[in-house]
């Protein structure tokens, strides 16, 4: 006997599509700030993320040659690597970093562009970011760009050919959550490319709010890696992203000031 | 014996024999077989050319890899 005939599939195929590639997970995670590579691996696994960010840094010379490598623990054939330009304060350094990343990852051209303005806020330097994006796009890169929550600039990045626009919710690593939901909403409503909240998420409800606003995904690092139990938080974030996405697709009820009874008035016997 | 020349590798000065190839330099540094990317004077040196690319005096060489980051 089947009772499932009235059940619609909860999430019919609803992939995130970036630069023509489908991903089932809408949670993108960073791999920094973990205690060790094993904790990184476990947290990434628990998050269900398919796209993971990495940084490009000088190789340590003269140190233990058998030291485990991130690419061994999280194999690039299983995850889509998203090299970032974290730490870059000029367009030139960001472009150099992306070119090194492409060489390192055998021609992989999907990158997360961030050009920072100052160390205190880690807010993006938009002038430098625009310059870098232009050079990178001309050079064949697929650019996912970290930007502030400015709808005008977000649209500009889309028009110049960025494959995804990633406004911050709050400063990187701050955990302050979605500080300007109306701007995020405006950015989402204007966009034809995926909009991902990048930076500022503190806990699962923040991720759910981003998704309920209609964001296509969320990228986070510190909220997971800095939690007391990173692997458990990774699992919480996975569920929050899925719940927020389903709630967005389901369509929430309007907010009203006063009550509306859930039980019928008809048939009361008192 | 080829005379030594000075280069800069990841910001640190280093002496290598004249005519050293990139593949030889990487071997000297104990990095053979490691997944890395190389830039010389801000230009990428593709891995496929390591055997033939000769290091020049005064080259500023950056050797990088992927690490955890957000």
Coordinates of C-alpha atoms in Angstrom, one line a residue:
Chain A
X1 CA 0.0 0.0 0.0
X2 CA 1.4 3.3 -1.0
X3 CA 0.8 6.5 0.9
X4 CA 3.4 8.5 -0.9
X5 CA 1.3 9.3 -4.0
X6 CA 0.6 12.8 -2.9
X7 CA 4.1 13.6 -1.9
X8 CA 6.0 15.8 -4.3
X9 CA 9.7 15.2 -4.2
X10 CA 11.0 17.6 -1.7
X11 CA 13.9 18.8 -3.8
X12 CA 13.5 17.9 -7.4
X13 CA 16.8 18.4 -9.1
X14 CA 17.8 21.9 -8.0
X15 CA 21.4 22.3 -8.8
X16 CA 23.6 25.3 -8.4
X17 CA 25.0 26.1 -11.8
X18 CA 28.3 28.0 -12.0
X19 CA 29.9 28.6 -15.4
X20 CA 27.8 25.8 -16.9
X21 CA 28.8 23.2 -14.3
X22 CA 26.1 21.7 -12.0
X23 CA 26.7 21.3 -8.2
X24 CA 24.3 19.6 -5.9
X25 CA 25.6 21.4 -2.8
X26 CA 25.0 25.1 -2.3
X27 CA 27.5 25.4 0.5
X28 CA 31.0 26.3 -0.4
X29 CA 33.7 26.0 2.3
X30 CA 37.1 27.4 2.9
X31 CA 39.9 25.1 4.1
X32 CA 41.8 27.6 6.4
X33 CA 42.1 27.9 10.2
X34 CA 41.6 24.2 11.0
X35 CA 43.7 22.5 13.6
X36 CA 45.2 20.0 11.1
X37 CA 44.5 18.5 7.7
X38 CA 42.5 15.6 9.2
X39 CA 40.1 18.0 10.9
X40 CA 39.9 19.9 7.5
X41 CA 39.0 16.7 5.7
X42 CA 36.3 15.7 8.2
X43 CA 34.7 19.1 8.3
X44 CA 34.7 19.4 4.5
X45 CA 33.1 15.9 4.3
X46 CA 30.4 16.8 6.9
X47 CA 29.6 20.0 5.1
X48 CA 28.8 18.1 1.8
X49 CA 30.5 20.9 -0.1
X50 CA 31.7 20.2 -3.6
X51 CA 33.6 23.5 -4.1
X52 CA 36.4 24.3 -1.7
X53 CA 38.6 27.3 -1.5
X54 CA 42.3 27.2 -1.1
X55 CA 45.1 29.8 -0.8
X56 CA 48.3 30.0 -2.9
X57 CA 51.4 30.5 -0.8
X58 CA 55.2 30.1 -1.0
X59 CA 56.3 26.5 -0.6
X60 CA 58.4 26.0 2.5
X61 CA 61.9 25.1 1.4
X62 CA 64.0 22.9 3.5
X63 CA 61.2 21.6 5.6
X64 CA 59.9 18.0 6.0
X65 CA 59.4 16.8 2.4
X66 CA 56.9 14.2 3.6
X67 CA 54.6 16.8 5.2
X68 CA 51.0 16.0 4.1
X69 CA 49.6 18.1 1.3
X70 CA 46.1 19.6 1.1
X71 CA 45.7 18.2 -2.4
X72 CA 46.4 14.6 -1.1
X73 CA 43.8 14.9 1.7
X74 CA 41.1 16.6 -0.5
X75 CA 41.8 15.2 -4.0
X76 CA 41.1 17.6 -6.9
X77 CA 39.3 14.9 -8.8
X78 CA 36.7 14.7 -6.0
X79 CA 36.3 18.4 -5.2
X80 CA 36.2 21.5 -7.3
X81 CA 39.1 23.7 -6.2
X82 CA 38.5 27.4 -5.9
X83 CA 41.8 29.1 -5.5
X84 CA 41.5 32.5 -3.8
X85 CA 43.5 35.7 -4.0
X86 CA 43.3 36.3 -0.2
X87 CA 45.9 38.6 1.1
X88 CA 46.2 40.5 -2.2
X89 CA 45.8 44.3 -1.9
X90 CA 46.5 45.1 -5.6
X91 CA 45.0 44.0 -8.9
X92 CA 48.5 42.9 -10.0
X93 CA 49.1 40.6 -7.1
X94 CA 45.6 39.1 -7.5
X95 CA 46.2 38.4 -11.2
X96 CA 49.6 36.8 -10.5
X97 CA 48.1 34.6 -7.9
X98 CA 45.4 33.4 -10.2
X99 CA 47.9 32.6 -13.0
X100 CA 50.0 30.6 -10.5
X101 CA 46.9 28.8 -9.3
X102 CA 46.0 27.9 -12.9
X103 CA 49.4 26.5 -13.5
X104 CA 49.3 24.6 -10.2
X105 CA 45.9 23.1 -10.9
X106 CA 46.6 22.0 -14.5
X107 CA 44.7 24.8 -16.3
X108 CA 41.8 25.0 -13.9
X109 CA 40.4 28.5 -14.5
X110 CA 37.7 29.0 -11.9
X111 CA 39.0 31.4 -9.3
X112 CA 37.7 33.4 -6.3
X113 CA 38.9 37.0 -6.8
X114 CA 39.3 39.2 -3.7
X115 CA 41.3 42.3 -3.6
X116 CA 41.3 43.8 -0.1
X117 CA 41.3 47.4 1.0
X118 CA 42.6 47.3 4.5
X119 CA 43.6 44.9 7.2
X120 CA 41.1 46.1 9.8
X121 CA 38.0 45.5 7.8
X122 CA 39.2 43.3 5.0
X123 CA 36.6 45.1 2.9
X124 CA 37.2 44.8 -0.8
X125 CA 39.0 47.5 -2.7
X126 CA 36.5 47.8 -5.5
X127 CA 38.6 49.8 -7.9
X128 CA 41.4 47.2 -7.7
X129 CA 38.9 44.4 -7.9
X130 CA 37.3 45.8 -11.1
X131 CA 40.8 46.1 -12.7
X132 CA 41.8 42.6 -11.7
X133 CA 38.4 41.1 -12.9
X134 CA 38.8 42.8 -16.3
X135 CA 42.3 41.4 -16.8
X136 CA 41.4 37.9 -15.6
X137 CA 38.3 37.6 -17.7
X138 CA 40.3 38.7 -20.8
X139 CA 42.8 36.1 -19.9
X140 CA 40.1 33.4 -19.9
X141 CA 39.5 33.0 -16.2
X142 CA 36.1 32.3 -14.8
X143 CA 35.8 34.8 -12.0
X144 CA 33.8 34.5 -8.8
X145 CA 34.2 37.8 -7.2
X146 CA 34.1 38.9 -3.6
X147 CA 32.5 42.3 -3.3
X148 CA 30.6 44.5 -0.8
X149 CA 26.9 44.5 -0.6
X150 CA 26.4 47.2 -3.1
X151 CA 23.8 46.4 -5.8
X152 CA 25.3 48.8 -8.3
X153 CA 28.7 47.3 -8.2
X154 CA 27.3 43.7 -8.1
X155 CA 25.6 44.4 -11.4
X156 CA 28.7 45.9 -12.8
X157 CA 30.7 42.7 -12.0
X158 CA 27.9 40.6 -13.7
X159 CA 28.0 42.8 -16.8
X160 CA 31.7 42.5 -17.2
X161 CA 31.5 38.8 -17.3
X162 CA 32.0 37.4 -13.7
X163 CA 30.5 34.0 -13.5
X164 CA 29.3 34.6 -9.9
X165 CA 29.0 37.6 -7.6
X166 CA 29.7 37.1 -3.9
X167 CA 28.7 40.0 -1.7
X168 CA 29.9 39.9 1.9
X169 CA 27.2 39.6 4.6
X170 CA 29.6 41.2 7.2
X171 CA 33.4 41.5 7.5
X172 CA 35.4 38.3 6.8
X173 CA 35.7 36.2 10.0
X174 CA 33.4 38.5 12.0
X175 CA 30.5 36.1 12.4
X176 CA 28.1 39.1 12.5
X177 CA 25.6 37.5 10.1
X178 CA 23.6 39.2 7.4
X179 CA 24.0 42.9 8.2
X180 CA 22.1 44.3 5.3
X181 CA 19.5 41.9 4.1
X182 CA 17.7 44.4 1.9
X183 CA 20.9 45.1 -0.1
X184 CA 21.4 41.3 -0.5
X185 CA 17.8 41.0 -1.6
X186 CA 18.2 43.7 -4.2
X187 CA 21.4 42.2 -5.5
X188 CA 19.7 38.8 -5.8
X189 CA 16.6 40.3 -7.6
X190 CA 18.8 42.2 -10.1
X191 CA 21.1 39.2 -10.9
X192 CA 21.3 36.9 -13.8
X193 CA 24.4 35.1 -12.5
X194 CA 24.6 33.2 -9.2
X195 CA 24.8 35.4 -6.1
X196 CA 26.6 33.8 -3.1
X197 CA 27.0 35.3 0.3
X198 CA 30.7 35.2 1.0
X199 CA 32.0 36.1 4.5
X200 CA 30.3 37.2 7.7
X201 CA 28.2 34.1 8.5
X202 CA 28.4 33.2 12.2
X203 CA 26.1 30.3 12.7
X204 CA 23.5 28.1 10.9
X205 CA 20.6 30.6 11.1
X206 CA 22.7 33.2 9.3
X207 CA 23.3 30.7 6.4
X208 CA 19.5 29.9 6.3
X209 CA 18.7 33.6 6.2
X210 CA 21.0 34.1 3.2
X211 CA 19.3 31.2 1.4
X212 CA 15.8 32.4 2.3
X213 CA 16.7 35.8 0.7
X214 CA 17.2 33.9 -2.5
X215 CA 21.0 33.6 -2.6
X216 CA 22.2 30.8 -4.8
X217 CA 24.7 29.7 -2.2
X218 CA 26.9 30.6 0.7
X219 CA 30.7 30.5 1.0
X220 CA 32.1 30.3 4.6
X221 CA 35.2 29.3 6.4
X222 CA 35.6 30.7 9.9
X223 CA 32.0 29.9 11.0
X224 CA 32.9 26.3 10.6
X225 CA 36.6 26.1 11.4
X226 CA 36.3 28.4 14.4
X227 CA 33.4 26.6 16.0
X228 CA 34.1 24.6 19.2
X229 CA 33.2 21.5 17.2
X230 CA 33.9 22.3 13.5
X231 CA 32.7 18.9 12.2
X232 CA 29.4 19.3 13.9
X233 CA 29.0 22.9 12.7
X234 CA 29.8 21.8 9.2
X235 CA 26.9 19.4 9.4
X236 CA 24.7 22.1 10.9
X237 CA 25.6 24.4 8.0
X238 CA 24.8 21.8 5.4
X239 CA 21.2 21.4 6.9
X240 CA 20.8 25.2 7.2
X241 CA 21.7 25.8 3.6
X242 CA 19.2 23.0 2.5
X243 CA 16.5 24.3 4.8
X244 CA 16.9 27.9 3.7
X245 CA 16.8 26.9 0.1
X246 CA 13.7 24.8 0.5
X247 CA 12.0 27.6 2.5
X248 CA 12.9 30.1 -0.3
X249 CA 11.5 27.8 -3.0
X250 CA 8.4 27.0 -0.8
X251 CA 7.6 30.8 -0.4
X252 CA 7.2 32.1 3.1
X253 CA 3.9 33.6 4.5
X254 CA 3.7 37.3 4.7
X255 CA 4.4 39.0 8.0
X256 CA 1.3 40.3 9.8
X257 CA 1.1 42.3 12.9
X258 CA -1.8 40.4 14.5
X259 CA -2.8 36.8 15.0
X260 CA -4.6 34.4 12.6
X261 CA -6.0 31.3 14.3
X262 CA -4.8 27.9 13.0
X263 CA -7.8 26.0 14.3
X264 CA -11.3 26.6 12.7
X265 CA -13.9 28.6 14.6
X266 CA -16.7 26.6 13.0
X267 CA -17.8 23.5 15.1
X268 CA -16.8 24.9 18.5
X269 CA -19.2 23.5 21.1
X270 CA -18.6 26.0 23.9
Chain B
X1 CA 83.2 24.1 -12.9
X2 CA 80.5 26.6 -13.9
X3 CA 80.7 29.8 -11.8
X4 CA 78.0 30.3 -9.2
X5 CA 75.3 32.9 -9.7
X6 CA 73.0 34.5 -7.2
X7 CA 69.2 34.2 -7.5
X8 CA 66.3 34.9 -5.1
X9 CA 64.1 32.0 -4.3
X10 CA 60.9 32.7 -2.3
X11 CA 62.5 35.9 -1.1
X12 CA 65.8 34.3 0.1
X13 CA 69.1 34.7 -1.7
X14 CA 70.7 31.5 -3.0
X15 CA 73.7 30.5 -5.1
X16 CA 73.4 28.0 -8.0
X17 CA 75.8 27.0 -10.7
X18 CA 75.5 28.9 -14.0
X19 CA 73.3 27.0 -16.5
X20 CA 71.1 25.4 -13.8
X21 CA 67.7 24.4 -15.2
X22 CA 64.5 24.9 -13.3
X23 CA 64.2 21.1 -12.9
X24 CA 67.7 21.0 -11.4
X25 CA 66.9 23.9 -9.0
X26 CA 63.7 22.1 -7.9
X27 CA 65.8 19.0 -7.2
X28 CA 68.4 21.0 -5.3
X29 CA 65.6 22.3 -3.1
X30 CA 64.2 18.8 -2.4
X31 CA 60.9 19.6 -4.1
X32 CA 61.0 17.1 -7.0
X33 CA 57.6 15.5 -7.5
X34 CA 55.8 18.0 -5.4
X35 CA 52.8 19.7 -6.8
X36 CA 53.9 23.3 -7.2
X37 CA 53.8 26.3 -9.6
X38 CA 56.8 28.5 -10.5
X39 CA 57.0 32.2 -11.4
X40 CA 60.2 33.8 -12.6
X41 CA 60.3 37.6 -12.6
X42 CA 56.5 37.7 -12.4
X43 CA 56.1 35.4 -15.4
X44 CA 54.8 31.8 -15.1
X45 CA 57.3 29.1 -16.0
X46 CA 55.1 26.1 -17.1
X47 CA 56.0 22.7 -15.5
X48 CA 56.4 21.3 -19.0
X49 CA 59.4 23.6 -19.6
X50 CA 61.3 22.9 -16.3
X51 CA 63.8 20.7 -18.1
X52 CA 64.8 23.3 -20.6
X53 CA 64.3 26.6 -18.7
X54 CA 67.6 27.9 -17.6
X55 CA 67.8 30.1 -14.5
X56 CA 69.5 33.5 -15.1
X57 CA 71.6 35.5 -12.7
X58 CA 69.4 37.8 -10.5
X59 CA 66.2 35.9 -11.2
X60 CA 63.5 36.4 -8.7
X61 CA 61.8 33.0 -8.4
X62 CA 58.6 32.2 -6.6
X63 CA 57.6 28.6 -5.9
X64 CA 54.1 28.2 -4.6
X65 CA 51.6 25.5 -3.6
X66 CA 48.0 25.3 -2.4
X67 CA 47.3 25.5 1.3
X68 CA 44.2 25.9 3.5
X69 CA 42.4 29.2 3.0
X70 CA 39.0 30.7 2.9

